[in-house]
Short mmCIF file of C-alpha atoms and ligand atoms in Angstrom, two decimals:
data_model
loop_
_atom_site.label_atom_id
_atom_site.label_comp_id
_atom_site.label_asym_id
_atom_site.label_seq_id
_atom_site.Cartn_x
_atom_site.Cartn_y
_atom_site.Cartn_z
CA MET A 1 35.05 67.26 80.95
CA PHE A 2 32.35 64.80 79.96
CA ILE A 3 33.32 61.10 80.01
CA THR A 4 31.04 58.22 79.03
CA PHE A 5 31.29 54.46 79.49
CA GLU A 6 29.88 52.14 76.86
CA GLY A 7 29.77 48.45 76.14
CA PRO A 8 27.61 45.36 76.17
CA GLU A 9 25.77 43.82 79.10
CA GLY A 10 28.09 42.48 81.79
CA ALA A 11 31.22 44.39 80.68
CA GLY A 12 31.65 46.00 84.12
CA LYS A 13 30.85 49.61 83.19
CA THR A 14 29.16 50.49 86.46
CA THR A 15 32.10 49.20 88.52
CA GLN A 16 34.53 51.21 86.40
CA VAL A 17 32.45 54.40 86.65
CA ASN A 18 32.52 54.08 90.44
CA LEU A 19 36.26 53.34 90.56
CA LEU A 20 37.10 56.30 88.31
CA ALA A 21 34.85 58.63 90.33
CA GLU A 22 36.62 57.54 93.52
CA ALA A 23 40.09 58.02 92.01
CA LEU A 24 39.30 61.48 90.62
CA ARG A 25 37.75 62.60 93.92
CA ALA A 26 40.91 61.41 95.68
CA ASP A 27 42.81 63.73 93.28
CA GLY A 28 40.64 66.55 94.65
CA ARG A 29 38.37 66.89 91.62
CA ARG A 30 34.63 67.43 91.71
CA VAL A 31 32.83 64.59 89.98
CA VAL A 32 29.21 63.86 89.12
CA ALA A 33 28.54 60.19 88.29
CA THR A 34 25.28 59.30 86.61
CA HIS A 35 23.76 56.67 84.32
CA GLU A 36 21.37 56.04 81.47
CA PRO A 37 18.55 55.54 81.13
CA GLY A 38 17.84 57.27 84.44
CA GLY A 39 19.59 59.78 86.66
CA THR A 40 16.47 61.98 87.01
CA VAL A 41 12.98 61.31 88.34
CA LEU A 42 11.56 61.23 84.81
CA GLY A 43 14.50 59.16 83.57
CA GLU A 44 14.05 56.52 86.28
CA ASP A 45 10.35 56.23 85.40
CA ILE A 46 11.28 55.74 81.74
CA ARG A 47 13.97 53.22 82.76
CA ARG A 48 11.38 51.06 84.54
CA ILE A 49 9.15 51.07 81.44
CA LEU A 50 12.05 50.26 79.11
CA LEU A 51 13.74 47.51 81.11
CA ALA A 52 10.79 45.57 82.56
CA PRO A 53 10.73 42.15 80.91
CA GLY A 54 7.63 41.34 78.85
CA GLY A 55 5.26 43.92 77.41
CA THR A 56 5.38 45.30 73.90
CA ILE A 57 7.45 48.33 72.95
CA SER A 58 7.95 48.90 69.24
CA PRO A 59 11.54 49.65 68.10
CA ARG A 60 10.77 53.29 67.26
CA ALA A 61 8.89 53.86 70.52
CA GLU A 62 11.85 52.30 72.34
CA ALA A 63 14.30 54.67 70.62
CA LEU A 64 12.14 57.69 71.49
CA LEU A 65 11.92 56.68 75.14
CA PHE A 66 15.70 56.25 75.45
CA VAL A 67 16.35 59.68 73.92
CA ALA A 68 13.62 61.29 76.05
CA ALA A 69 15.35 60.05 79.20
CA ARG A 70 18.67 61.36 77.83
CA SER A 71 17.24 64.76 77.04
CA GLN A 72 16.06 65.21 80.62
CA LEU A 73 19.41 64.04 82.02
CA VAL A 74 21.36 66.44 79.78
CA ASP A 75 19.22 69.44 80.74
CA GLU A 76 18.79 68.65 84.43
CA VAL A 77 22.13 67.11 85.40
CA ILE A 78 24.90 67.01 82.78
CA ARG A 79 24.95 70.54 81.34
CA PRO A 80 24.59 72.23 84.76
CA ALA A 81 27.46 70.12 86.19
CA LEU A 82 29.70 70.88 83.19
CA ALA A 83 28.85 74.57 83.55
CA ARG A 84 30.04 74.39 87.19
CA GLY A 85 33.35 73.00 85.88
CA GLU A 86 32.78 69.50 87.25
CA ILE A 87 33.75 66.22 85.63
CA VAL A 88 30.71 64.23 84.53
CA LEU A 89 30.92 60.44 84.26
CA CYS A 90 27.97 58.77 82.56
CA ASP A 91 27.28 55.03 82.45
CA ARG A 92 26.02 54.83 78.81
CA PHE A 93 25.09 57.74 76.54
CA SER A 94 24.31 58.33 72.86
CA ASP A 95 26.58 55.56 71.51
CA SER A 96 24.26 53.08 73.28
CA THR A 97 21.33 54.24 71.15
CA ILE A 98 23.35 53.82 67.95
CA ALA A 99 24.63 50.39 69.05
CA TYR A 100 21.31 49.01 70.37
CA GLN A 101 18.59 50.74 68.36
CA ALA A 102 20.45 51.13 65.02
CA GLY A 103 22.77 48.09 65.41
CA GLY A 104 20.65 45.70 67.46
CA ARG A 105 17.17 46.67 66.28
CA GLY A 106 18.17 47.66 62.74
CA LEU A 107 16.61 51.15 62.76
CA ALA A 108 18.05 53.63 60.24
CA ARG A 109 21.26 55.04 61.65
CA ASP A 110 20.81 58.54 60.21
CA ALA A 111 17.33 58.80 61.79
CA ILE A 112 18.73 57.68 65.16
CA GLU A 113 21.58 60.18 64.87
CA SER A 114 19.08 63.02 64.21
CA LEU A 115 17.01 61.99 67.25
CA ILE A 116 20.14 61.98 69.40
CA THR A 117 21.19 65.44 68.21
CA PHE A 118 17.72 66.79 68.96
CA ALA A 119 17.63 65.17 72.41
CA THR A 120 21.10 66.27 73.50
CA GLY A 121 21.15 69.68 71.82
CA GLY A 122 24.39 68.46 70.23
CA LEU A 123 26.21 67.63 73.48
CA GLU A 124 28.87 64.97 72.86
CA PRO A 125 31.30 63.30 75.26
CA ASP A 126 34.93 64.47 75.32
CA LEU A 127 36.08 60.92 76.00
CA THR A 128 34.38 57.52 75.83
CA PHE A 129 35.63 54.22 77.22
CA LEU A 130 34.22 51.31 75.24
CA LEU A 131 34.48 48.22 77.45
CA ASP A 132 34.60 45.60 74.75
CA LEU A 133 33.63 42.01 75.46
CA ALA A 134 32.31 39.12 73.35
CA ALA A 135 28.51 39.19 73.49
CA ALA A 136 28.23 35.65 74.85
CA ALA A 137 30.77 36.36 77.62
CA GLY A 138 28.88 39.47 78.73
CA LEU A 139 25.53 37.70 78.79
CA ASN A 140 27.01 34.80 80.77
CA ARG A 141 28.33 37.23 83.39
CA LYS A 142 24.81 38.62 83.79
CA HIS A 143 23.22 35.18 84.20
CA GLY A 144 22.00 34.78 87.74
CA GLY A 145 21.50 38.54 88.09
CA SER A 146 18.18 40.10 87.13
CA GLN A 147 17.54 40.03 83.38
CA THR A 148 16.12 43.13 81.68
CA ARG A 149 13.95 43.20 78.56
CA LEU A 150 17.08 43.91 76.49
CA ASP A 151 19.23 41.23 78.18
CA LEU A 152 16.63 38.73 77.02
CA GLU A 153 17.23 39.52 73.32
CA ASN A 154 19.01 36.73 71.44
CA LEU A 155 22.76 36.41 70.95
CA ALA A 156 22.58 37.68 67.34
CA PHE A 157 21.07 40.96 68.63
CA HIS A 158 23.91 41.40 71.13
CA GLU A 159 26.48 40.55 68.46
CA ARG A 160 25.07 43.30 66.21
CA VAL A 161 25.36 45.70 69.16
CA ARG A 162 29.06 44.85 69.53
CA VAL A 163 29.74 45.23 65.80
CA MET A 164 28.12 48.70 65.85
CA TYR A 165 30.14 49.74 68.90
CA LEU A 166 33.38 48.70 67.20
CA ASP A 167 32.31 50.56 64.07
CA LEU A 168 31.75 53.70 66.17
CA ALA A 169 35.21 53.27 67.70
CA ARG A 170 36.74 53.17 64.20
CA ARG A 171 34.78 56.28 63.20
CA PHE A 172 35.72 58.31 66.27
CA PRO A 173 39.22 57.11 67.21
CA ASP A 174 40.09 60.32 69.10
CA ARG A 175 37.04 60.15 71.34
CA ILE A 176 36.48 56.42 71.84
CA VAL A 177 39.11 54.30 73.60
CA VAL A 178 38.50 50.55 73.28
CA ILE A 179 39.27 48.68 76.51
CA ASP A 180 39.56 44.89 76.65
CA ALA A 181 36.95 44.16 79.32
CA ALA A 182 37.97 40.50 79.70
CA ARG A 183 40.94 41.62 81.87
CA PRO A 184 40.94 41.90 85.68
CA ILE A 185 38.94 44.81 87.13
CA ASP A 186 41.97 46.51 88.73
CA ASP A 187 44.02 46.45 85.50
CA ILE A 188 41.13 48.03 83.62
CA ALA A 189 40.66 50.66 86.34
CA ARG A 190 44.38 51.58 86.22
CA GLN A 191 44.28 51.94 82.43
CA ILE A 192 41.14 54.11 82.57
CA GLN A 193 42.60 56.32 85.32
CA ALA A 194 45.86 56.81 83.43
CA ILE A 195 44.11 57.80 80.19
CA THR A 196 41.73 60.16 82.02
CA ARG A 197 44.53 61.90 83.93
CA GLU A 198 46.48 62.30 80.67
CA ARG A 199 43.46 63.87 78.94
CA LEU A 200 42.78 66.17 81.89
CA ALA A 201 46.41 67.34 81.89
CA ALA A 202 46.31 67.90 78.11
CA ARG A 203 43.13 69.98 78.45
CA ALA A 204 44.59 72.05 81.28
CA GLY A 205 47.72 72.64 79.13
CA GLY A 206 45.55 73.63 76.15
CA GLU A 207 43.55 76.07 78.26
CA ARG A 208 46.71 77.67 79.69
CA SER A 209 48.22 78.27 76.25
CA ARG A 210 45.04 79.96 74.97
P1 LIG B 301 22.16 49.02 81.95
O1 LIG B 301 22.58 50.45 81.80
O2 LIG B 301 21.80 48.65 83.31
O3 LIG B 301 23.08 48.10 81.25
O4 LIG B 301 20.74 48.86 81.21
C1 LIG B 301 20.39 49.60 80.14
C2 LIG B 301 19.92 48.73 79.02
O5 LIG B 301 19.32 49.59 78.04
C3 LIG B 301 21.02 47.97 78.31
O6 LIG B 301 20.51 46.74 77.85
C4 LIG B 301 21.31 48.84 77.11
C5 LIG B 301 19.99 49.45 76.80
N1 LIG B 301 20.06 50.77 76.16
C6 LIG B 301 19.59 50.93 74.86
O7 LIG B 301 19.12 49.97 74.25
N2 LIG B 301 19.64 52.16 74.29
C7 LIG B 301 20.12 53.27 74.96
O8 LIG B 301 20.15 54.37 74.39
C8 LIG B 301 20.60 53.09 76.31
C9 LIG B 301 21.11 54.26 77.08
C10 LIG B 301 20.54 51.83 76.88
#
């Protein structure tokens, strides 16, 4: 099962990925936790280029770099782990490119969707947790921490990202679960664990009846 975590800056995705990985391992399941952009040697190199503040990266070049990192991660890490029957948790995936490069940057959504399909070979998550938070609240949480090139975009950019995420959640209601990320970390973790265990049980039931 392939599970992704999405949301704006400062929504707490990384914390929730780690907490879910811990909980599933305690259930005796094998889990691979990874993140985007990154998770491979090539991906981490691309991450440094993409996130370093300053410099000039055009919107289309930016989109291509994000999907290049994803392509490597899918081929090198995600597909092999899924083939071994493991659960893969990924901190960001294709929805980020639609939210940031189509929503935030204003690139054509159908072009971005084609790039994503090419890069992933059509791999899509089984379940996505969208940690939803007002753009200003997320950015405030990140203040004090290190700011990436994308964190430094203006509030309007981050608001367009949120609008696109919520649009994706409306389009794919079976896959994307919207989580109110303004709540305490432990409440969110419990909700995410409960939903994941339910989905895993439903899949196991489906496989048995086939
Ligand atoms: P983070 O994963 O540490 O939050 O940093 C990744 C940054 O890159 C974040 O600002 C979101 C952005 N991003 C995109 O713009 N497009 C993408 O496809 C992905 C994966 C991330």
